[in-house]
Coordinates of N, CA and C in Angstrom, one line a residue:
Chain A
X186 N 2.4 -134.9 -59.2 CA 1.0 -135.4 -59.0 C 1.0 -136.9 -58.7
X187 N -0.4 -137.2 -58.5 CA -0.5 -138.7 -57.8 C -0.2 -139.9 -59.6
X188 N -0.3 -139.6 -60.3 CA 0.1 -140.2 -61.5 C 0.4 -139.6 -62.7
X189 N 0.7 -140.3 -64.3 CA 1.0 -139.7 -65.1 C -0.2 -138.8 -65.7
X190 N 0.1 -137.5 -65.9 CA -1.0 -137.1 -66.6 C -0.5 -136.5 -68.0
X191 N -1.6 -136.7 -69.4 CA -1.4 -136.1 -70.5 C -2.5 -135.2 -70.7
X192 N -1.9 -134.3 -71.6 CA -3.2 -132.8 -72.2 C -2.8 -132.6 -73.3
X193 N -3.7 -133.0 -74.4 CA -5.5 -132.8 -74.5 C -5.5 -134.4 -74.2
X194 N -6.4 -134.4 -73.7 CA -7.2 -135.9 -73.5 C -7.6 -136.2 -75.0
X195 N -7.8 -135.6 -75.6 CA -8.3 -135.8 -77.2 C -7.8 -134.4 -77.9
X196 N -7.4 -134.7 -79.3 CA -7.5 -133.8 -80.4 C -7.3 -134.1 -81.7
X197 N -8.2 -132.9 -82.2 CA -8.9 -133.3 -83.5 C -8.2 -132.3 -84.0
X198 N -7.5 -132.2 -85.8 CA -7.2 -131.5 -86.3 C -7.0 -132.4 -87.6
X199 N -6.2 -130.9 -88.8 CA -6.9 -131.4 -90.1 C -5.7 -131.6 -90.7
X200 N -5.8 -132.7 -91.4 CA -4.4 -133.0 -92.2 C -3.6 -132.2 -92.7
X201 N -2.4 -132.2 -92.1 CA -1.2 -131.6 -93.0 C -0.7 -130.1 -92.0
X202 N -1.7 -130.5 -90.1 CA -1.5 -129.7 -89.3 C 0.1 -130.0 -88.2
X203 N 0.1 -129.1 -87.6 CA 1.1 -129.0 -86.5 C 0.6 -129.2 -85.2
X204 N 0.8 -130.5 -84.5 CA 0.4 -131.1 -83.0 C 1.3 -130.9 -82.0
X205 N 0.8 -130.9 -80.9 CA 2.0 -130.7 -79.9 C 1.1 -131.9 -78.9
X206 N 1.7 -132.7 -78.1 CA 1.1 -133.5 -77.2 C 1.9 -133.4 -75.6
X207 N 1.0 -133.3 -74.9 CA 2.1 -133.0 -73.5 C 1.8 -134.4 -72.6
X208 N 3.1 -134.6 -72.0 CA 3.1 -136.0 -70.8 C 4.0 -135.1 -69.6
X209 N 2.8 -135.2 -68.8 CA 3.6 -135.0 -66.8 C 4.2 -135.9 -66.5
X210 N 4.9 -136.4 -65.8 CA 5.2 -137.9 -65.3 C 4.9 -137.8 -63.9
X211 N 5.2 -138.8 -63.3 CA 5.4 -139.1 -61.9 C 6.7 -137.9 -61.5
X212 N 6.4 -137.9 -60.3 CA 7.4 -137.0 -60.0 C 8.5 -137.5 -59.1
X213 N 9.6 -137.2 -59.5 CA 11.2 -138.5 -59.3 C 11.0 -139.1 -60.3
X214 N 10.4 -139.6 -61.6 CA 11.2 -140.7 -62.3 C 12.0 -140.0 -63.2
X215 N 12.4 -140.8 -63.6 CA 13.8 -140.3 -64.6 C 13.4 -140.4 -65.5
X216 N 12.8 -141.5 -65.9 CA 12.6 -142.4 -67.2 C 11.2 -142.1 -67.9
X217 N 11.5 -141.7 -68.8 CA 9.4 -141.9 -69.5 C 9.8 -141.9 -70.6
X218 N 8.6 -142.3 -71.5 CA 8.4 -143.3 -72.7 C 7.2 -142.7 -73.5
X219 N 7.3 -142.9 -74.6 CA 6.0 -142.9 -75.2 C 5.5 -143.9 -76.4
X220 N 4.3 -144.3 -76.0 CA 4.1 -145.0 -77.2 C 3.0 -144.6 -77.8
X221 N 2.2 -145.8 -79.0 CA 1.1 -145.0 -80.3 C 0.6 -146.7 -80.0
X222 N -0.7 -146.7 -79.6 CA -2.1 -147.5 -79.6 C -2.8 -147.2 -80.4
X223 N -3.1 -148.2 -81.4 CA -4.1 -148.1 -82.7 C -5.6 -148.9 -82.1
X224 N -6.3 -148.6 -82.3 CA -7.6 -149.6 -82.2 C -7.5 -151.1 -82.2
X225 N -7.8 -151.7 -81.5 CA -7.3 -153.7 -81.3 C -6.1 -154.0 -81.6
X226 N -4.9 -152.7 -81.2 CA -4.0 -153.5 -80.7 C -2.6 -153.2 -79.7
X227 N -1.8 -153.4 -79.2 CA -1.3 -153.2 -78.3 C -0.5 -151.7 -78.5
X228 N 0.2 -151.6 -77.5 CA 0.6 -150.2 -77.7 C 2.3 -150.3 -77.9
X229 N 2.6 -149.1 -78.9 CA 3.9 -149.7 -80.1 C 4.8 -149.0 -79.9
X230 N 5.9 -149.0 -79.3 CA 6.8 -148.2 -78.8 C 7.4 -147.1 -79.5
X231 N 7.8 -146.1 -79.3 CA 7.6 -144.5 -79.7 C 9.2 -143.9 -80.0
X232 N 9.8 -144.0 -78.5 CA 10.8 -143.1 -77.8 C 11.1 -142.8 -76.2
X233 N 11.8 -143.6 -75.8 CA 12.5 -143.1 -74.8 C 13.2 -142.6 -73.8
X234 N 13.2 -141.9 -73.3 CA 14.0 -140.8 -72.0 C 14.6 -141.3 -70.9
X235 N 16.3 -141.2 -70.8 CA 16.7 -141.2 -69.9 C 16.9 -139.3 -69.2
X236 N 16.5 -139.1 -68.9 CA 16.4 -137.8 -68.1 C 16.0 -136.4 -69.3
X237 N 17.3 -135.8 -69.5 CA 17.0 -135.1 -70.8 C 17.4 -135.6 -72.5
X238 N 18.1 -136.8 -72.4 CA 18.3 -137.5 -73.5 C 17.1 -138.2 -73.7
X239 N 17.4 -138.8 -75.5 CA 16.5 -139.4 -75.8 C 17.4 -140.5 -75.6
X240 N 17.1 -141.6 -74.9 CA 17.7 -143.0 -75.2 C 17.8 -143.9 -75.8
X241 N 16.9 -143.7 -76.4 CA 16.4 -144.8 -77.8 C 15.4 -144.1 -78.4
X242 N 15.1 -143.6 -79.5 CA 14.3 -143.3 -80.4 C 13.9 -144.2 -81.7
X243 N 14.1 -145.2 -81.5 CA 14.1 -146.1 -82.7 C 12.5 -146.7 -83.3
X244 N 12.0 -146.2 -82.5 CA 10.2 -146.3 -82.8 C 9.9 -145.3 -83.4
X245 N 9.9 -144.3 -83.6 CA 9.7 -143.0 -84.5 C 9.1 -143.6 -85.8
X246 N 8.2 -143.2 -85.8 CA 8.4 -144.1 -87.5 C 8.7 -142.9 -88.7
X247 N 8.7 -142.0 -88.9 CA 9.5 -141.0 -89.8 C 9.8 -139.1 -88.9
X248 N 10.5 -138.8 -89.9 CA 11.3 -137.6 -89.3 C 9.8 -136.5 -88.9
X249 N 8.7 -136.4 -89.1 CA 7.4 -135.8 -89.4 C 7.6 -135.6 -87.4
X250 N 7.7 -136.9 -86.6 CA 7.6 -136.6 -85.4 C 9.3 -136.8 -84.4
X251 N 8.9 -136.3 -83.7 CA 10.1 -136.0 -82.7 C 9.8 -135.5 -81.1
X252 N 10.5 -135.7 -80.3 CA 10.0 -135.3 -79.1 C 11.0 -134.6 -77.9
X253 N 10.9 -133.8 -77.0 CA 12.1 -133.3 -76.4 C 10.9 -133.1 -75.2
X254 N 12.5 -133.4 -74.1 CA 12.4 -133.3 -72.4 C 13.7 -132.0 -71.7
X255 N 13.1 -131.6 -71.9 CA 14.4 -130.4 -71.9 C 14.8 -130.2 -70.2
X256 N 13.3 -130.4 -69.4 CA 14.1 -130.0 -68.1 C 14.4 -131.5 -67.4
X257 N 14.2 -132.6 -68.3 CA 14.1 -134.2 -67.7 C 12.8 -134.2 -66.8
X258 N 11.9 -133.6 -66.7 CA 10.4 -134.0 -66.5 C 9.5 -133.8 -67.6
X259 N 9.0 -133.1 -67.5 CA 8.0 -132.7 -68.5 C 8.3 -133.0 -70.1
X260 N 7.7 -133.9 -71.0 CA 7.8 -134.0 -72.1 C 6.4 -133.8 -73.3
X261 N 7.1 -133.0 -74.8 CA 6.3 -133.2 -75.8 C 6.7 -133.9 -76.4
X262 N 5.5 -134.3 -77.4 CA 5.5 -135.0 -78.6 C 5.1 -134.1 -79.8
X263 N 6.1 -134.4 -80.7 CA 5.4 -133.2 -81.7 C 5.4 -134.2 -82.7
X264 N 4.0 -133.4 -83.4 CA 4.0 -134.5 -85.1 C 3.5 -132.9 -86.1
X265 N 4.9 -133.1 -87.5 CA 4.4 -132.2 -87.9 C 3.9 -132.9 -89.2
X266 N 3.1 -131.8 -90.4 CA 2.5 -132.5 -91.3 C 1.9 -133.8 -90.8
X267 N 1.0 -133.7 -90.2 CA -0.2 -134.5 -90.0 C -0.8 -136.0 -91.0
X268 N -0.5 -137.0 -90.8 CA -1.7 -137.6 -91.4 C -2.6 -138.4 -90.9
X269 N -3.9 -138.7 -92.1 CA -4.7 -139.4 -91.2 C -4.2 -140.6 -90.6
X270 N -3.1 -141.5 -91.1 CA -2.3 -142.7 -90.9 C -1.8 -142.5 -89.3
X271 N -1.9 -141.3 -89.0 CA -1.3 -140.8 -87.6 C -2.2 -140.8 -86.3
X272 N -3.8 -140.9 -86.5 CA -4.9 -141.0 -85.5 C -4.4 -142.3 -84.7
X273 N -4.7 -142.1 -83.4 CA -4.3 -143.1 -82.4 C -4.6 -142.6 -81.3
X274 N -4.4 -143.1 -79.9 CA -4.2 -142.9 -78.7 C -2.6 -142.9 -78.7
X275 N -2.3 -142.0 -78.3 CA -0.4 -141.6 -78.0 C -0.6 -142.1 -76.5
X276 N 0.1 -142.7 -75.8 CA 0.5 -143.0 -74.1 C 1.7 -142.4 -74.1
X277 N 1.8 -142.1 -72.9 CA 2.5 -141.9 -72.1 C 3.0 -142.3 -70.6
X278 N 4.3 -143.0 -70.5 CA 4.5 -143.8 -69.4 C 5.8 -143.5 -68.3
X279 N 6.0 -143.4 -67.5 CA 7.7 -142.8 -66.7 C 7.8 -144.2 -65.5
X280 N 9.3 -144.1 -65.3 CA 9.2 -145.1 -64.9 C 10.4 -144.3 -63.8
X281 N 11.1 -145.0 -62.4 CA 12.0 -144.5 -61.5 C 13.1 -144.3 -62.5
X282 N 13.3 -145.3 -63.4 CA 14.9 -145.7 -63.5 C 14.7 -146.1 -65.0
X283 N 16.0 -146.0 -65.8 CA 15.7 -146.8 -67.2 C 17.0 -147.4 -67.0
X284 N 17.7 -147.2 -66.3 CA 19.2 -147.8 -66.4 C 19.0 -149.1 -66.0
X285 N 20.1 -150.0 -66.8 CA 20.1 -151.2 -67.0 C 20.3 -151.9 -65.2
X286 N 20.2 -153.5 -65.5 CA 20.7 -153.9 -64.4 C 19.1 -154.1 -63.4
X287 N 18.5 -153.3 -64.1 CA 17.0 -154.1 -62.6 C 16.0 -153.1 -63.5
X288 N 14.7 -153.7 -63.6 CA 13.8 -153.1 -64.6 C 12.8 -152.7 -63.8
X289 N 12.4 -151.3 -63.8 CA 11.6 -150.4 -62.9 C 10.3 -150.4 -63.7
X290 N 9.2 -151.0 -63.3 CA 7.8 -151.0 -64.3 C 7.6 -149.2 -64.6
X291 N 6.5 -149.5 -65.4 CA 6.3 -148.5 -66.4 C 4.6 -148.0 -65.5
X292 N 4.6 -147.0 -65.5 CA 3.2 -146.3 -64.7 C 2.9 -145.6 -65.9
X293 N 1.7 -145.8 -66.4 CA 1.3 -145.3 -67.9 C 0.1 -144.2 -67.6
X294 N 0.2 -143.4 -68.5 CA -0.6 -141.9 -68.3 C -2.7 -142.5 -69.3
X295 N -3.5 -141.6 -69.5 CA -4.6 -142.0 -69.8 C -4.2 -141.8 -71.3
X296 N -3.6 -141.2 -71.8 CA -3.2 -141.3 -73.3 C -4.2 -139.9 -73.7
X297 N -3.6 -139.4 -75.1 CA -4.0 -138.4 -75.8 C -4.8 -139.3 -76.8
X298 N -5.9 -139.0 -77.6 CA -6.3 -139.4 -78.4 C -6.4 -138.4 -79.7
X299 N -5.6 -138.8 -80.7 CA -5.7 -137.8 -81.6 C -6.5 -138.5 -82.8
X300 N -6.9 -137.1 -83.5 CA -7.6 -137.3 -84.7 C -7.4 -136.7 -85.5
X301 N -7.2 -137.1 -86.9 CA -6.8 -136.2 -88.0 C -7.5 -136.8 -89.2
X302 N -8.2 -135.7 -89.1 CA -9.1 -135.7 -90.3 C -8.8 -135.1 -91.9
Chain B
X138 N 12.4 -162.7 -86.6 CA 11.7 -161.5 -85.9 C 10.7 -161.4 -84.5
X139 N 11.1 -160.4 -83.6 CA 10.5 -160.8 -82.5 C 9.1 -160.4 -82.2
X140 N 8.7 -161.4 -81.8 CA 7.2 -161.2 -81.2 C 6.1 -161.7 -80.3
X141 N 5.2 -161.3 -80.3 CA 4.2 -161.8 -79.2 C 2.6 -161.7 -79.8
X142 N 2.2 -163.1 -79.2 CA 1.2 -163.7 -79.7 C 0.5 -163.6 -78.7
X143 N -0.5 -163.1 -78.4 CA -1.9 -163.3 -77.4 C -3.3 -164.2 -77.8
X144 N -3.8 -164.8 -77.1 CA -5.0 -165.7 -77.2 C -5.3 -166.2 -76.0
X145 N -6.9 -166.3 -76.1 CA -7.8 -165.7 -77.6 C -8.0 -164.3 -77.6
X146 N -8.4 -163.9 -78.8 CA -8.5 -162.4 -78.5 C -9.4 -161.9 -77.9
X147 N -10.9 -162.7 -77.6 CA -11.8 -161.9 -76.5 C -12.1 -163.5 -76.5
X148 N -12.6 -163.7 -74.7 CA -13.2 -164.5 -73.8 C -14.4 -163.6 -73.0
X149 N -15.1 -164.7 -73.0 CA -16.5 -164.3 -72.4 C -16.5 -165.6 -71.7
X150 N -16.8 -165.0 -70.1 CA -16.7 -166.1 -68.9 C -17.7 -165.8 -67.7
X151 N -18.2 -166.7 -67.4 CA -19.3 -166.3 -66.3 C -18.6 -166.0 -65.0
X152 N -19.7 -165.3 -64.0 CA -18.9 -164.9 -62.9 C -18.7 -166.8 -62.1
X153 N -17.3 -166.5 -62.0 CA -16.9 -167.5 -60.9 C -16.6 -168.7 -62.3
X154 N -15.9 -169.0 -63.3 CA -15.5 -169.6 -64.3 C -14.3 -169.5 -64.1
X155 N -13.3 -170.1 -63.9 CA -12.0 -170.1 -64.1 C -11.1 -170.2 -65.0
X156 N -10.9 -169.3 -65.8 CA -9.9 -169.8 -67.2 C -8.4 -169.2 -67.4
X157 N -7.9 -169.5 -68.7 CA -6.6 -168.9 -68.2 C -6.2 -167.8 -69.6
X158 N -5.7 -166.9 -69.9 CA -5.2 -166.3 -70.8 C -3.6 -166.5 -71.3
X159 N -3.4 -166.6 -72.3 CA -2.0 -167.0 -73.2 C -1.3 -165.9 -73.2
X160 N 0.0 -166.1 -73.6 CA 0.8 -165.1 -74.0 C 1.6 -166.0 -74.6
X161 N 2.3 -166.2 -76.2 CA 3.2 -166.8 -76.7 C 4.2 -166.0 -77.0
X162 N 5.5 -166.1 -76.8 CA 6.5 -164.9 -77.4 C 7.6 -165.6 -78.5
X163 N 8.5 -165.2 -79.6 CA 9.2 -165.5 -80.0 C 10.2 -164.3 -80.4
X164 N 11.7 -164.7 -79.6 CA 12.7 -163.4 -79.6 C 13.4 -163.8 -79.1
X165 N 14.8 -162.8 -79.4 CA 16.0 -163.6 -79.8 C 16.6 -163.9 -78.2
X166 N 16.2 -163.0 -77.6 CA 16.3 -162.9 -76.0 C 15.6 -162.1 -74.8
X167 N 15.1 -163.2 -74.1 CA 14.2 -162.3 -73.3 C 14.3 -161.7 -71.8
X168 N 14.3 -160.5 -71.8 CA 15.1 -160.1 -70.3 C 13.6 -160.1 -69.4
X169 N 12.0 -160.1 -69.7 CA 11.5 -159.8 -68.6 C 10.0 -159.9 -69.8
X170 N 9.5 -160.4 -69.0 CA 7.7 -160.5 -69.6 C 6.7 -159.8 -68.6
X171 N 6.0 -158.6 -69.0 CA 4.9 -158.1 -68.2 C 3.6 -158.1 -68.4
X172 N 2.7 -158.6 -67.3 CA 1.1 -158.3 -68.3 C 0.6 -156.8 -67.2
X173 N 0.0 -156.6 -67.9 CA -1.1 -155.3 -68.1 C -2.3 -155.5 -67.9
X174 N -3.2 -154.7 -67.4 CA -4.6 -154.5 -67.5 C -5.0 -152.7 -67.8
X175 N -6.2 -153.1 -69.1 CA -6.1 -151.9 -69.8 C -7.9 -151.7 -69.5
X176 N -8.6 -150.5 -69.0 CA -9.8 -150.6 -69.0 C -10.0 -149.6 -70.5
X177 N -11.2 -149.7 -70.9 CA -11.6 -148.5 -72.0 C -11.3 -147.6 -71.5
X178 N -10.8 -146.4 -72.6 CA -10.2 -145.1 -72.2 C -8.9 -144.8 -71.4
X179 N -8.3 -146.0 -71.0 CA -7.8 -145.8 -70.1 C -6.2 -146.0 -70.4
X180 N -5.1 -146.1 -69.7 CA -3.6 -146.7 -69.8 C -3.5 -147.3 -69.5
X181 N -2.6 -148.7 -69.7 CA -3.0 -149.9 -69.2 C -1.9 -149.7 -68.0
X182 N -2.5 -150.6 -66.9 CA -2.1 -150.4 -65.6 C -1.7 -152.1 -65.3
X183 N 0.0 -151.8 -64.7 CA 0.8 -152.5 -64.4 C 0.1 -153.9 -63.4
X184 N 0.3 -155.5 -64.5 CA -0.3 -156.0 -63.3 C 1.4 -156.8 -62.3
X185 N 2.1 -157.8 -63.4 CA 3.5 -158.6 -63.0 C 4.5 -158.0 -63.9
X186 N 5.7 -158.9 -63.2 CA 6.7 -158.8 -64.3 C 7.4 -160.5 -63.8
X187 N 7.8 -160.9 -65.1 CA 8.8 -162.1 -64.8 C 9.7 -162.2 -65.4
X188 N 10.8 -162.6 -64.5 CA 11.7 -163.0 -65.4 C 12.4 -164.1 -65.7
X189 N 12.5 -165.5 -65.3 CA 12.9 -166.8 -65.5 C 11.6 -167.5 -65.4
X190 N 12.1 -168.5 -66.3 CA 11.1 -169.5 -66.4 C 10.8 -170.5 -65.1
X191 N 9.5 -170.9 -65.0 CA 9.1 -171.3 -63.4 C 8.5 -170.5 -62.7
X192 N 9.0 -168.7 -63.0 CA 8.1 -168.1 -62.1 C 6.9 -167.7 -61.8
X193 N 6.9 -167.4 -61.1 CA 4.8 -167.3 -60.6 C 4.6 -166.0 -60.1
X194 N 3.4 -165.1 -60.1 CA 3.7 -164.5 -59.2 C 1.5 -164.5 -59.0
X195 N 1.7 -163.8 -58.0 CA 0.0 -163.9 -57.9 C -0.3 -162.4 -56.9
X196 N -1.7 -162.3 -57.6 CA -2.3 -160.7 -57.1 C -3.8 -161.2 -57.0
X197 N -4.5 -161.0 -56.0 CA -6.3 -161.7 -55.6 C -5.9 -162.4 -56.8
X198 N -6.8 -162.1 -57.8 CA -7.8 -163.3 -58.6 C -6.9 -164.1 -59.7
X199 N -5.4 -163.3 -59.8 CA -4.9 -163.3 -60.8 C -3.4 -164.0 -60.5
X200 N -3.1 -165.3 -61.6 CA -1.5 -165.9 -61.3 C -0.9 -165.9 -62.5
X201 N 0.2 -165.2 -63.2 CA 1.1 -165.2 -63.6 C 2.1 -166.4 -64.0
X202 N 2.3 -166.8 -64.8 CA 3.6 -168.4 -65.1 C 4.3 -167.4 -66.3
X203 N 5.3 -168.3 -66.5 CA 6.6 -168.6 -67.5 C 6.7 -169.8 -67.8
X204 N 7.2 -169.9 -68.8 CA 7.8 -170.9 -69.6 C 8.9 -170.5 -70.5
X205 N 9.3 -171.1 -71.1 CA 10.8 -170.5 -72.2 C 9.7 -170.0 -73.4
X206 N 8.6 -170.3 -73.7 CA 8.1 -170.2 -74.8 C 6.9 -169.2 -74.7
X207 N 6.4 -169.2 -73.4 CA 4.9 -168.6 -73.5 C 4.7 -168.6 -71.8
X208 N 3.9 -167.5 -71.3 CA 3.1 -167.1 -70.0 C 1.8 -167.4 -70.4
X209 N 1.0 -168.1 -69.0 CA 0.0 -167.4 -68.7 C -0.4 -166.7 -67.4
X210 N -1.7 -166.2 -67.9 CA -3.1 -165.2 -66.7 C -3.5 -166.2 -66.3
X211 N -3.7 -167.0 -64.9 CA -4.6 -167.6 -64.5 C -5.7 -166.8 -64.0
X212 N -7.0 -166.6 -64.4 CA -8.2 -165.8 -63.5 C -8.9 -167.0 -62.9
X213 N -8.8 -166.8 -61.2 CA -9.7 -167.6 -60.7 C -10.8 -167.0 -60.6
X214 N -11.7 -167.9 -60.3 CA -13.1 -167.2 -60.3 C -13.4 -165.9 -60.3
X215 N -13.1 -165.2 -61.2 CA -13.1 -164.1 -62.0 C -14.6 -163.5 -61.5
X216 N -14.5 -161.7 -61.4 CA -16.0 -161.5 -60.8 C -16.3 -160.4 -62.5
X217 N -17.0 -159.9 -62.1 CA -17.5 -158.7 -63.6 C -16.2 -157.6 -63.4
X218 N -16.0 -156.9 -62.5 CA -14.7 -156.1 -62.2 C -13.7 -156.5 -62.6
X219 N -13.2 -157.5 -63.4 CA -11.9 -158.1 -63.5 C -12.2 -158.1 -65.2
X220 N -13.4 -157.7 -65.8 CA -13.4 -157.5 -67.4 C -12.5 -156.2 -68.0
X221 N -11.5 -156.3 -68.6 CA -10.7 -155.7 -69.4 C -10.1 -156.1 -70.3
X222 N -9.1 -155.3 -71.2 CA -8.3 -155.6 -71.8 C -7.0 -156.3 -71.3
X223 N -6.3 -157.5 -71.2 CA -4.9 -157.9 -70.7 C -4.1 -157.7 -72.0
X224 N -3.1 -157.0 -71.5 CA -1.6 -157.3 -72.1 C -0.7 -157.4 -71.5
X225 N -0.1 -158.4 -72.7 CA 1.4 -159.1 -72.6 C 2.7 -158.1 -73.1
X226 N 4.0 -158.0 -72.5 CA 4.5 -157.9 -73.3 C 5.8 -158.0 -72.9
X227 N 7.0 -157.9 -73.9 CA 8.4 -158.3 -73.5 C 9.2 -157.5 -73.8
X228 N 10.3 -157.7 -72.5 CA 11.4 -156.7 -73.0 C 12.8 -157.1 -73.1
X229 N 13.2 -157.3 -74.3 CA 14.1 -158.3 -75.3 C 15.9 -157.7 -74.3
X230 N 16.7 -159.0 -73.8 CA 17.8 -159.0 -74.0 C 18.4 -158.3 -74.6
X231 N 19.4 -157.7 -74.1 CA 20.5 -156.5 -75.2 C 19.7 -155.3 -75.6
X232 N 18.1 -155.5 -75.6 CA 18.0 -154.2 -76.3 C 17.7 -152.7 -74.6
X233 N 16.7 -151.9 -75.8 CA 16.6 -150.7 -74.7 C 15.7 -151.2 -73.7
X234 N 16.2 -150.4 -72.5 CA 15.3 -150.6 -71.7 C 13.7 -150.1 -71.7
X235 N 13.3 -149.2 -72.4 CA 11.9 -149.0 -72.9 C 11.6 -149.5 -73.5
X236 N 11.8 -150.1 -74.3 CA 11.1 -150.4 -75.6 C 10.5 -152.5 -75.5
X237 N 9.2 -151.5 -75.1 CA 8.3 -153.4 -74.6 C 7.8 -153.2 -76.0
X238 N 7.6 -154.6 -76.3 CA 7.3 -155.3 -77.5 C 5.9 -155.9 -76.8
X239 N 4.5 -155.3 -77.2 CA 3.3 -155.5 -76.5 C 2.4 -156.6 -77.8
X240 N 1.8 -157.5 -76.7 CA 0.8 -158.6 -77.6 C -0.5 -157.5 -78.0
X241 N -1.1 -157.7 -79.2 CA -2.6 -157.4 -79.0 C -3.6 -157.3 -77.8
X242 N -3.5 -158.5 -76.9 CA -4.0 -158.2 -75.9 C -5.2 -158.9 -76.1
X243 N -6.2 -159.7 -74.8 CA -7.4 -160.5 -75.0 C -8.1 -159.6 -74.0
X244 N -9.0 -159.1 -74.4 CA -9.9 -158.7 -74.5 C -11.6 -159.9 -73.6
X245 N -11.6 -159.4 -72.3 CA -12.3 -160.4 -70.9 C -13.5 -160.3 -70.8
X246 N -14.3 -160.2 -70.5 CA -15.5 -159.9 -70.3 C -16.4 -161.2 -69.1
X247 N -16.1 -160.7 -67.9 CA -17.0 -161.6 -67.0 C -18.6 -161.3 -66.6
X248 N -19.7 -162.1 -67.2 CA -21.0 -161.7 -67.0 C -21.5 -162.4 -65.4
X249 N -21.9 -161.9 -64.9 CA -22.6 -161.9 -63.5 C -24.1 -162.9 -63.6

């Protein structure tokens, strides 16, 4: 497609549920990313993809979430046991390249907006 | 500990006011500084990237600096279309290549 796209654009569900969040990327990049935007303030780095690996996951903030790219395009985000601590806008971003040596910008998706009530 | 400082956090500017937006960073090494433009609802959409101090770069309304310590946004005469959210952010020496370390972001607003 002509950019990144994510589905649900929003979702609402009730504490202590099971989420699934989907990011398309650009098509050809290698690289995509995900991050967690809270209300007034920037967006906080998540997890990384070099193709079907995770590259860096060191933003995760506990075992509850995890994410897998199985065919190196298409990626979820899963959060299980839900909490409200967990509402946000999730992004989603792919880039050509993640490999070192020359930095390929980041083309960022409209974000999922979750809610947990 | 590394980080980034944005200011102020919202500016209110008439159309055709020229001002400039901050970015301060502090980190242990910096491979590249980018700013952003984020509308409501939206992803924020890639505006520069720099990487040595001295450089510039410029897009219509908008010029980009470095310093060792801190960037700015220059908006020239800024019209109502150019009101968004800006973010900064950096992506630290040695580490991953994803992982940008983003400012809060100032928050624009140009009245007509």
């Amino acid at each position: 497609g002509a950019g990144v796209s994510q589905t649900p654009s929003n979702k609402v569900t009730e504490k202590g549920k099971y989420v699934e969040l989907r990011c398309d990327p650009i098509s050809g990049h290698t690289a995509l990313y995900w991050y967690r935007q809270s209300l007034g303030q920037g967006p906080e780095f998540l997890i990384y993809f070099q193709g079907t690996g995770a590259a860096d996951d060191s933003g995760l903030p506990n075992d509850r979430f995890f994410a897998v790219r199985p065919e190196g395009s298409v990626s979820t985000l899963k959060i299980q046991r839900t909490e409200r601590g967990d509402s946000a806008v999730y992004l989603c971003a792919s880039s050509l390249s993640g490999t070192s040596g020359s930095y390929n910008e980041q083309f960022f998706g409209p974000g999922t907006r979750l809610t947990v009530l | 500990e590394d980080q980034v400082t944005q200011s102020p956090e919202a500016l209110r500017l008439q159309e055709g006011e020229s001002s400039s937006l901050n970015c301060s960073y502090t980190v242990s090494g910096l491979r590249g500084l980018f700013w952003y433009r984020q509308d409501p609802g939206k992803g924020p959409e890639f505006l520069f990237t720099l990487y040595s101090a001295g450089e510039e770069k410029e897009k219509e309304r908008l010029k980009a600096t470095l310093t060792k310590k801190e960037s700015f946004l220059h908006i020239t005469a800024p019209k109502p279309e150019d009101s968004a959210t800006y973010l900064c952010a950096v992506l630290l020496r040695g580490g991953s290549q994803g992982n940008l370390i983003f400012g809060k972001g100032t928050k624009l607003s140009v009245k007509p």
